[in-house]
Coordinates of N, CA, C and O and ligand atoms in Angstrom, one line a residue:
M1 N 96.1 128.8 92.2 CA 96.7 127.5 92.1 C 95.7 126.4 92.6 O 95.6 125.3 92.2
F2 N 94.8 126.8 93.6 CA 93.9 125.8 94.3 C 92.4 126.1 93.9 O 91.5 125.6 94.6
D3 N 92.3 127.1 93.0 CA 90.8 127.5 92.7 C 89.9 126.3 92.3 O 88.8 126.3 92.6
D4 N 90.6 125.5 91.5 CA 89.7 124.4 90.9 C 89.2 123.5 92.0 O 88.1 123.0 92.0
L5 N 90.1 123.4 93.0 CA 89.6 122.6 94.2 C 88.6 123.1 95.0 O 87.7 122.4 95.3
L6 N 88.6 124.4 95.2 CA 87.6 125.1 96.0 C 86.3 125.2 95.2 O 85.1 125.1 95.7
Q7 N 86.3 125.3 93.9 CA 85.2 125.2 92.9 C 84.6 123.8 93.1 O 83.4 123.7 93.3
G8 N 85.4 122.8 93.1 CA 84.8 121.5 93.3 C 84.2 121.2 94.7 O 83.1 120.6 94.8
N9 N 84.8 121.9 95.7 CA 84.3 121.6 97.0 C 82.9 122.5 97.0 O 82.0 121.9 97.8
A10 N 82.8 123.6 96.4 CA 81.5 124.3 96.4 C 80.3 123.4 96.0 O 79.3 123.5 96.6
Q11 N 80.6 122.7 94.9 CA 79.6 121.8 94.4 C 79.3 120.7 95.4 O 78.2 120.5 95.6
Y12 N 80.3 120.1 95.9 CA 80.3 119.1 97.0 C 79.4 119.5 98.2 O 78.6 118.7 98.6
A13 N 79.6 120.6 98.6 CA 79.1 121.1 99.8 C 77.6 121.6 99.6 O 76.9 121.6 100.6
K14 N 77.2 121.8 98.4 CA 75.8 122.2 98.1 C 74.8 121.1 98.5 O 73.8 121.5 99.2
N15 N 75.2 119.8 98.3 CA 74.3 118.7 98.7 C 75.0 117.7 99.6 O 75.0 116.6 99.3
F16 N 75.6 118.3 100.6 CA 76.5 117.4 101.5 C 75.6 116.5 102.3 O 74.7 116.8 103.0
P17 N 75.9 115.1 102.0 CA 75.0 114.1 102.6 C 75.5 113.4 103.9 O 74.9 112.5 104.4
Y18 N 76.6 114.0 104.5 CA 77.3 113.3 105.5 C 77.2 113.9 106.8 O 77.9 113.6 107.8
R19 N 76.3 115.0 107.1 CA 76.2 115.7 108.3 C 75.9 114.6 109.4 O 75.0 113.8 109.1
G20 N 76.4 114.8 110.6 CA 76.1 114.0 111.7 C 76.8 112.6 111.7 O 76.5 111.8 112.6
L21 N 77.6 112.3 110.8 CA 78.3 110.9 110.7 C 79.2 110.8 111.8 O 79.9 111.7 112.1
P22 N 79.2 109.6 112.5 CA 80.2 109.3 113.6 C 81.6 109.2 113.0 O 81.7 108.6 111.8
G23 N 82.6 109.3 113.7 CA 83.9 109.2 113.3 C 84.3 107.6 113.2 O 85.2 107.2 112.6
A24 N 83.7 106.8 114.1 CA 83.9 105.4 114.2 C 83.4 104.8 112.7 O 82.2 105.1 112.5
P25 N 84.1 104.0 112.1 CA 83.7 103.5 110.8 C 82.5 102.5 111.0 O 82.7 101.5 111.8
A26 N 81.5 102.5 110.2 CA 80.3 101.6 110.4 C 80.6 100.1 110.1 O 79.9 99.3 110.8
H27 N 81.7 99.9 109.4 CA 82.0 98.5 109.1 C 83.2 97.9 110.0 O 83.7 96.9 109.7
G28 N 83.6 98.7 110.9 CA 84.6 98.3 111.9 C 85.9 98.0 111.2 O 86.7 97.2 111.6
L29 N 86.1 98.8 110.0 CA 87.1 98.4 109.2 C 88.3 99.5 109.0 O 87.9 100.7 108.9
L30 N 89.5 99.1 109.0 CA 90.6 100.0 108.7 C 91.4 99.4 107.6 O 91.7 98.3 107.6
I31 N 91.7 100.3 106.7 CA 92.4 99.9 105.4 C 93.8 100.7 105.4 O 93.8 101.9 105.5
V32 N 94.9 99.9 105.3 CA 96.3 100.5 105.1 C 96.6 100.3 103.7 O 96.6 99.1 103.2
T33 N 96.8 101.5 103.0 CA 97.1 101.3 101.5 C 98.1 102.4 101.0 O 98.4 103.2 101.7
C34 N 98.4 102.1 99.7 CA 99.3 103.1 99.0 C 98.8 104.4 98.7 O 97.5 104.5 98.5
M35 N 99.6 105.4 98.6 CA 99.1 106.8 98.2 C 98.8 106.8 96.7 O 98.3 107.9 96.3
D36 N 99.0 105.8 95.9 CA 98.8 105.8 94.5 C 97.5 106.3 94.1 O 96.4 105.9 94.6
S37 N 97.5 107.2 93.0 CA 96.3 107.8 92.6 C 95.2 107.0 92.1 O 94.1 107.3 91.8
R38 N 95.7 105.7 91.6 CA 94.7 104.8 90.9 C 93.9 104.0 91.9 O 93.0 103.3 91.5
L39 N 94.3 104.1 93.2 CA 93.4 103.5 94.2 C 92.4 104.3 95.0 O 92.9 105.3 95.6
D40 N 91.2 103.8 94.8 CA 90.2 104.4 95.7 C 89.8 103.3 96.7 O 88.9 102.5 96.3
P41 N 90.4 103.4 97.8 CA 90.1 102.2 98.7 C 88.8 101.9 99.1 O 88.3 100.7 99.2
L42 N 87.9 102.9 99.2 CA 86.5 102.6 99.5 C 85.9 102.0 98.4 O 85.1 101.0 98.4
E43 N 85.9 102.6 97.2 CA 85.3 102.2 96.0 C 85.8 100.7 95.7 O 84.9 99.9 95.2
I44 N 87.0 100.3 95.9 CA 87.5 99.0 95.5 C 86.8 97.9 96.2 O 86.5 96.9 95.7
F45 N 86.3 98.3 97.5 CA 85.6 97.3 98.3 C 84.1 97.6 98.3 O 83.3 96.9 99.1
G46 N 83.6 98.4 97.5 CA 82.2 98.7 97.5 C 81.7 99.5 98.7 O 80.4 99.3 99.2
L47 N 82.6 100.3 99.3 CA 82.3 101.0 100.5 C 82.0 102.5 100.2 O 82.3 103.0 99.2
K48 N 81.3 103.1 101.2 CA 81.1 104.5 101.1 C 81.7 105.2 102.2 O 82.2 104.6 103.2
V49 N 81.8 106.6 102.2 CA 82.3 107.4 103.3 C 81.6 107.0 104.6 O 80.4 106.8 104.7
G50 N 82.4 106.9 105.6 CA 81.9 106.5 107.1 C 82.0 105.1 107.2 O 81.6 104.7 108.5
Q51 N 82.3 104.2 106.4 CA 82.2 102.8 106.5 C 83.5 102.3 106.9 O 83.8 101.2 107.4
A52 N 84.7 102.9 106.6 CA 86.0 102.5 106.8 C 87.0 103.5 107.0 O 86.8 104.6 106.5
I53 N 88.0 103.4 107.8 CA 89.1 104.3 107.9 C 90.2 104.0 107.1 O 90.5 102.7 106.8
V54 N 90.8 105.0 106.4 CA 91.9 104.7 105.3 C 93.1 105.4 105.8 O 93.1 106.7 106.2
L55 N 94.2 104.6 106.0 CA 95.6 105.1 106.3 C 96.4 104.8 105.0 O 96.6 103.8 104.6
R56 N 97.0 105.9 104.4 CA 97.8 105.7 103.2 C 99.2 106.1 103.4 O 99.6 107.1 104.1
T57 N 100.0 105.3 102.8 CA 101.5 105.5 102.9 C 102.1 105.2 101.6 O 101.5 104.8 100.7
P58 N 103.3 105.7 101.4 CA 104.2 105.3 100.2 C 104.2 103.8 100.1 O 104.8 103.2 101.1
G59 N 103.7 103.1 99.1 CA 103.8 101.7 98.9 C 102.8 100.9 99.8 O 102.7 99.7 99.6
G60 N 102.0 101.6 100.7 CA 101.1 100.9 101.6 C 101.9 100.2 102.5 O 101.3 99.4 103.2
F61 N 103.1 100.5 102.7 CA 103.9 99.8 103.8 C 103.6 100.3 105.1 O 103.5 101.5 105.3
L62 N 103.8 99.5 106.2 CA 103.6 100.0 107.5 C 104.6 100.9 108.0 O 105.8 100.6 107.9
K63 N 104.2 102.0 108.6 CA 105.1 103.0 109.2 C 104.8 103.2 110.6 O 103.7 102.8 111.0
P64 N 105.7 103.7 111.4 CA 105.4 103.8 112.8 C 104.2 104.6 113.1 O 103.2 104.3 114.0
N65 N 103.8 105.7 112.2 CA 102.6 106.4 112.4 C 101.3 105.6 112.0 O 100.3 105.8 112.6
T66 N 101.5 104.8 111.1 CA 100.4 103.9 110.5 C 100.1 103.0 111.7 O 98.9 102.7 111.8
L67 N 101.1 102.4 112.3 CA 100.9 101.4 113.4 C 100.1 102.2 114.5 O 99.3 101.6 115.1
A68 N 100.6 103.4 114.9 CA 99.9 104.2 115.9 C 98.5 104.4 115.5 O 97.5 104.3 116.4
G69 N 98.3 104.8 114.2 CA 96.8 105.1 113.7 C 95.9 103.8 114.0 O 94.8 103.7 114.4
A70 N 96.5 102.7 113.6 CA 95.8 101.4 113.6 C 95.4 101.2 115.0 O 94.3 100.7 115.3
I71 N 96.3 101.2 116.0 CA 96.2 100.8 117.4 C 95.1 101.9 117.9 O 94.2 101.5 118.7
S72 N 95.2 103.2 117.5 CA 94.2 104.1 118.1 C 93.0 103.8 117.6 O 91.8 103.9 118.3
A73 N 92.8 103.4 116.3 CA 91.5 103.0 115.6 C 90.8 101.8 116.3 O 89.6 101.7 116.5
V74 N 91.7 100.8 116.7 CA 91.2 99.6 117.2 C 90.6 100.0 118.7 O 89.5 99.4 119.0
H75 N 91.3 100.8 119.4 CA 90.8 101.1 120.9 C 89.9 102.3 121.0 O 89.3 102.4 122.1
K76 N 89.9 103.1 120.0 CA 89.0 104.3 120.1 C 87.9 104.4 119.0 O 86.9 105.1 119.4
L77 N 88.0 103.7 118.1 CA 87.0 103.9 117.0 C 86.4 102.5 116.6 O 85.9 102.4 115.4
N78 N 86.4 101.6 117.4 CA 85.7 100.3 117.3 C 86.1 99.4 115.9 O 85.4 98.7 115.4
V79 N 87.4 99.6 115.6 CA 87.9 98.8 114.4 C 88.2 97.4 114.9 O 89.0 97.2 115.9
D80 N 87.7 96.4 114.2 CA 88.1 95.0 114.6 C 88.5 94.2 113.3 O 88.7 93.0 113.4
R81 N 88.6 94.8 112.2 CA 89.3 94.3 111.0 C 90.2 95.3 110.4 O 90.0 96.5 110.3
I82 N 91.5 94.8 110.1 CA 92.5 95.6 109.3 C 92.9 94.9 108.1 O 93.2 93.9 108.0
V83 N 92.7 95.6 107.0 CA 93.1 95.2 105.7 C 94.5 95.9 105.3 O 94.4 97.2 105.3
V84 N 95.5 95.3 104.9 CA 96.7 95.8 104.4 C 96.6 95.5 102.8 O 96.5 94.5 102.4
L85 N 96.4 96.6 102.0 CA 96.3 96.5 100.6 C 97.4 97.2 99.8 O 97.6 98.3 99.7
E86 N 98.1 96.2 99.1 CA 99.1 96.8 98.2 C 98.7 96.5 96.8 O 97.6 96.0 96.6
H87 N 99.4 96.9 95.9 CA 98.9 96.9 94.5 C 100.0 96.6 93.4 O 101.1 96.9 93.7
T88 N 99.7 96.2 92.3 CA 100.5 95.9 91.2 C 101.1 97.3 90.6 O 100.5 98.3 90.8
N89 N 102.4 97.2 90.1 CA 102.9 98.3 89.4 C 103.1 99.5 90.4 O 102.7 100.6 90.0
C90 N 103.5 99.2 91.6 CA 103.7 100.2 92.7 C 105.0 100.9 92.5 O 106.0 100.2 92.4
T91 N 105.1 102.3 92.4 CA 106.4 103.0 92.3 C 107.3 102.6 93.5 O 108.5 102.4 93.2
M92 N 106.7 102.4 94.7 CA 107.5 102.1 95.9 C 108.2 100.8 95.8 O 109.0 100.5 96.6
A93 N 107.6 99.9 95.0 CA 108.1 98.5 94.9 C 108.9 98.3 93.6 O 109.3 97.2 93.3
S94 N 109.0 99.4 92.9 CA 109.7 99.2 91.4 C 111.2 99.5 91.6 O 111.9 99.4 90.7
T95 N 111.6 100.0 92.8 CA 113.1 100.2 93.0 C 113.3 99.8 94.5 O 112.5 99.6 95.3
D96 N 114.7 99.9 94.8 CA 115.0 99.9 96.2 C 115.3 101.3 96.8 O 115.2 102.3 96.1
E97 N 115.7 101.4 98.0 CA 115.8 102.7 98.7 C 116.9 103.5 98.0 O 116.7 104.6 97.8
P98 N 118.2 102.9 97.8 CA 119.2 103.6 97.0 C 118.7 104.1 95.7 O 118.9 105.3 95.3
G99 N 117.9 103.3 95.0 CA 117.5 103.8 93.7 C 116.4 104.9 93.7 O 116.5 105.7 92.9
L100 N 115.5 104.8 94.7 CA 114.6 105.9 94.8 C 115.2 107.2 95.3 O 114.9 108.4 94.8
R101 N 116.2 107.0 96.3 CA 116.9 108.2 96.7 C 117.7 108.9 95.6 O 117.6 110.1 95.5
A102 N 118.3 108.0 94.7 CA 119.0 108.6 93.5 C 118.0 109.3 92.6 O 118.4 110.4 92.1
A103 N 117.0 108.8 92.3 CA 115.9 109.4 91.5 C 115.4 110.7 92.0 O 115.3 111.7 91.3
I104 N 115.2 110.9 93.2 CA 114.7 112.0 93.9 C 115.8 113.1 93.8 O 115.5 114.2 93.5
A105 N 117.0 112.6 94.1 CA 118.2 113.6 94.2 C 118.4 114.2 92.8 O 118.6 115.4 92.6
K106 N 118.2 113.4 91.8 CA 118.4 113.8 90.3 C 117.3 114.7 90.0 O 117.5 115.8 89.5
H107 N 116.1 114.4 90.3 CA 114.9 115.3 90.1 C 115.0 116.7 90.8 O 114.8 117.7 90.2
A108 N 115.5 116.6 92.1 CA 115.6 117.8 92.9 C 116.8 118.6 92.7 O 116.9 119.8 93.1
G109 N 117.8 117.9 92.0 CA 119.2 118.7 91.9 C 119.8 118.8 93.1 O 120.7 119.7 93.3
Q110 N 119.5 118.0 94.2 CA 120.3 118.1 95.5 C 120.1 116.8 96.2 O 119.2 116.0 95.8
P111 N 120.8 116.5 97.2 CA 120.7 115.2 97.9 C 119.3 115.1 98.5 O 118.7 116.1 98.8
A112 N 119.0 113.7 98.6 CA 117.6 113.5 99.2 C 117.5 113.6 100.7 O 116.4 113.3 101.2
G113 N 118.6 114.1 101.3 CA 118.4 114.3 102.8 C 118.5 112.9 103.5 O 118.7 111.9 103.0
D114 N 118.0 113.1 104.9 CA 118.2 111.9 105.6 C 116.8 111.1 105.9 O 116.7 110.3 106.7
L115 N 115.7 111.5 105.2 CA 114.5 110.8 105.2 C 114.7 109.3 104.8 O 115.4 109.2 103.8
V116 N 113.9 108.5 105.4 CA 113.9 107.0 104.8 C 112.5 107.1 104.0 O 111.4 107.3 104.6
F117 N 112.7 106.8 102.8 CA 111.5 106.9 101.8 C 110.7 105.5 101.8 O 109.5 105.4 101.6
G118 N 111.3 104.5 102.2 CA 110.8 103.2 102.4 C 110.4 102.3 101.1 O 109.6 101.4 101.1
A119 N 111.2 102.5 100.0 CA 111.1 101.7 98.8 C 111.5 100.3 99.1 O 112.5 100.1 99.7
D120 N 110.8 99.3 98.5 CA 111.2 97.9 98.8 C 110.7 97.1 97.6 O 109.4 96.9 97.4
P121 N 111.6 96.5 96.7 CA 111.2 95.7 95.6 C 110.6 94.3 96.1 O 110.0 93.7 95.3
N122 N 110.8 94.0 97.3 CA 110.4 92.7 97.8 C 109.0 93.0 98.4 O 108.6 92.8 99.6
Q123 N 108.0 93.3 97.6 CA 106.7 93.7 98.0 C 105.8 92.7 98.7 O 105.3 92.9 99.7
D124 N 106.0 91.5 98.2 CA 105.2 90.3 98.7 C 105.6 90.1 100.2 O 104.9 89.9 101.0
Q125 N 107.0 89.9 100.3 CA 107.4 89.7 101.6 C 107.2 90.8 102.6 O 106.8 90.6 103.8
H126 N 107.3 92.0 102.1 CA 107.1 93.2 102.9 C 105.6 93.2 103.4 O 105.3 93.5 104.6
L127 N 104.7 92.8 102.5 CA 103.3 92.7 102.9 C 103.1 91.7 104.1 O 102.4 91.9 105.0
R128 N 103.7 90.5 103.8 CA 103.5 89.5 104.8 C 104.2 89.9 106.2 O 103.6 89.6 107.2
D129 N 105.2 90.6 106.1 CA 105.8 91.1 107.3 C 105.0 92.1 107.9 O 104.8 92.0 109.2
D130 N 104.4 92.9 107.3 CA 103.6 94.0 107.9 C 102.4 93.5 108.6 O 102.0 93.9 109.6
V131 N 101.8 92.4 107.9 CA 100.7 91.8 108.4 C 101.1 91.1 109.7 O 100.3 91.1 110.6
E132 N 102.1 90.4 109.7 CA 102.6 89.7 110.9 C 102.9 90.7 112.1 O 102.5 90.4 113.2
T133 N 103.4 91.7 111.7 CA 103.6 92.8 112.8 C 102.4 93.3 113.4 O 102.3 93.4 114.6
L134 N 101.5 93.5 112.5 CA 100.1 94.0 113.1 C 99.4 92.9 113.8 O 98.9 93.2 115.0
R135 N 99.4 91.7 113.4 CA 98.7 90.5 113.9 C 99.3 90.2 115.3 O 98.6 89.8 116.2
N136 N 100.6 90.3 115.5 CA 101.4 90.0 116.7 C 101.6 91.1 117.6 O 102.0 90.9 118.8
H137 N 101.0 92.3 117.3 CA 101.1 93.5 118.2 C 100.2 93.3 119.4 O 99.1 93.0 119.3
A138 N 100.7 93.4 120.6 CA 100.1 93.2 121.8 C 98.8 94.0 121.9 O 97.9 93.7 122.6
L139 N 98.8 95.1 121.2 CA 97.6 96.0 121.3 C 96.6 95.8 120.3 O 95.6 96.5 120.1
I140 N 96.9 94.8 119.3 CA 96.0 94.5 118.1 C 95.6 93.0 118.3 O 94.4 92.7 118.1
K141 N 96.5 92.1 118.7 CA 96.1 90.8 118.8 C 94.9 90.5 119.7 O 95.0 91.0 120.9
G142 N 94.0 89.8 119.3 CA 92.7 89.6 120.1 C 91.8 90.6 119.9 O 90.6 90.5 120.5
F143 N 92.2 91.7 119.5 CA 91.2 92.9 119.2 C 90.7 93.0 117.7 O 89.7 93.5 117.5
A144 N 91.6 92.6 116.7 CA 91.3 93.0 115.3 C 91.9 91.8 114.5 O 93.0 91.4 114.7
E145 N 91.1 91.4 113.5 CA 91.7 90.4 112.5 C 92.5 91.2 111.5 O 92.1 92.4 111.2
V146 N 93.6 90.7 111.0 CA 94.4 91.3 110.0 C 94.6 90.5 108.8 O 94.8 89.3 108.8
G147 N 94.4 91.1 107.6 CA 94.5 90.4 106.3 C 95.4 91.2 105.3 O 95.5 92.5 105.4
G148 N 96.2 90.5 104.5 CA 97.0 91.1 103.5 C 96.6 90.9 102.1 O 96.2 89.7 101.8
F149 N 96.3 91.9 101.3 CA 95.7 91.8 99.9 C 96.5 92.5 98.9 O 97.3 93.5 99.2
M150 N 96.3 92.0 97.7 CA 96.9 92.7 96.5 C 95.9 93.1 95.5 O 94.9 92.3 95.3
Y151 N 96.0 94.3 95.1 CA 95.0 94.9 94.1 C 95.7 95.0 92.8 O 96.8 95.5 92.7
D152 N 95.1 94.7 91.7 CA 95.5 94.7 90.5 C 95.0 95.9 89.8 O 93.8 96.1 89.5
V153 N 95.9 96.9 89.4 CA 95.5 98.1 88.8 C 95.0 98.0 87.5 O 94.3 98.9 86.9
E154 N 95.2 96.9 86.9 CA 94.6 96.8 85.5 C 93.2 96.1 85.4 O 92.5 96.2 84.3
T155 N 92.9 95.3 86.4 CA 91.7 94.6 86.5 C 90.7 95.0 87.5 O 89.5 94.7 87.4
G156 N 91.2 95.7 88.5 CA 90.4 96.1 89.7 C 90.1 95.0 90.7 O 89.5 95.1 91.6
Q157 N 90.8 93.8 90.3 CA 90.6 92.7 91.2 C 91.5 92.6 92.6 O 92.6 92.9 92.4
V158 N 90.9 92.2 93.6 CA 91.7 92.1 94.9 C 91.8 90.6 95.2 O 90.8 89.8 95.2
T159 N 93.0 90.2 95.5 CA 93.3 88.7 96.0 C 93.8 88.8 97.4 O 94.7 89.6 97.6
Q160 N 93.5 87.8 98.3 CA 94.2 87.7 99.5 C 95.4 86.9 99.6 O 95.5 86.0 98.9
V161 N 96.5 87.6 100.0 CA 97.8 87.0 100.0 C 98.2 86.4 101.4 O 98.8 85.3 101.4
C162 N 97.7 87.0 102.4 CA 97.9 86.3 103.7 C 96.9 86.8 104.8 O 96.1 87.7 104.5
Ligands
ZN1 ZN1 101.9 102.2 95.3

């Protein structure tokens, strides 16, 4: 089931270029973004391994763990810039929570349980709210700049929203 991945890794490890890289990102940057397979957060900004930390969530929406990761990165890994990057045509913004729960339950043939999946069709407002949450957090304010951005999956272009 995973043989293709291990074969891919064998090739990767043959000429491994990242030995000795520090954990702190060279560009002092942390990116919060969606799990969508069309997004390569480093490539999108012309970055390479070791230059930014990437935290991915469904929809790129801020979760308690994401906030904890951001605060840890600010105070332990020299992060002073945080980018929240959402994207067009996002599954998590294409429906609301009841709609997503119903779709998962239908596919699974059983109830979706008590997990909160976090779907939100109000993507623009959610992005603005998440950026405000990060900007105003006592452990981030004054330590890191925070910006909210939108990535167009059809053009590759990023625009700043807030
Ligand atoms: Zn998405």
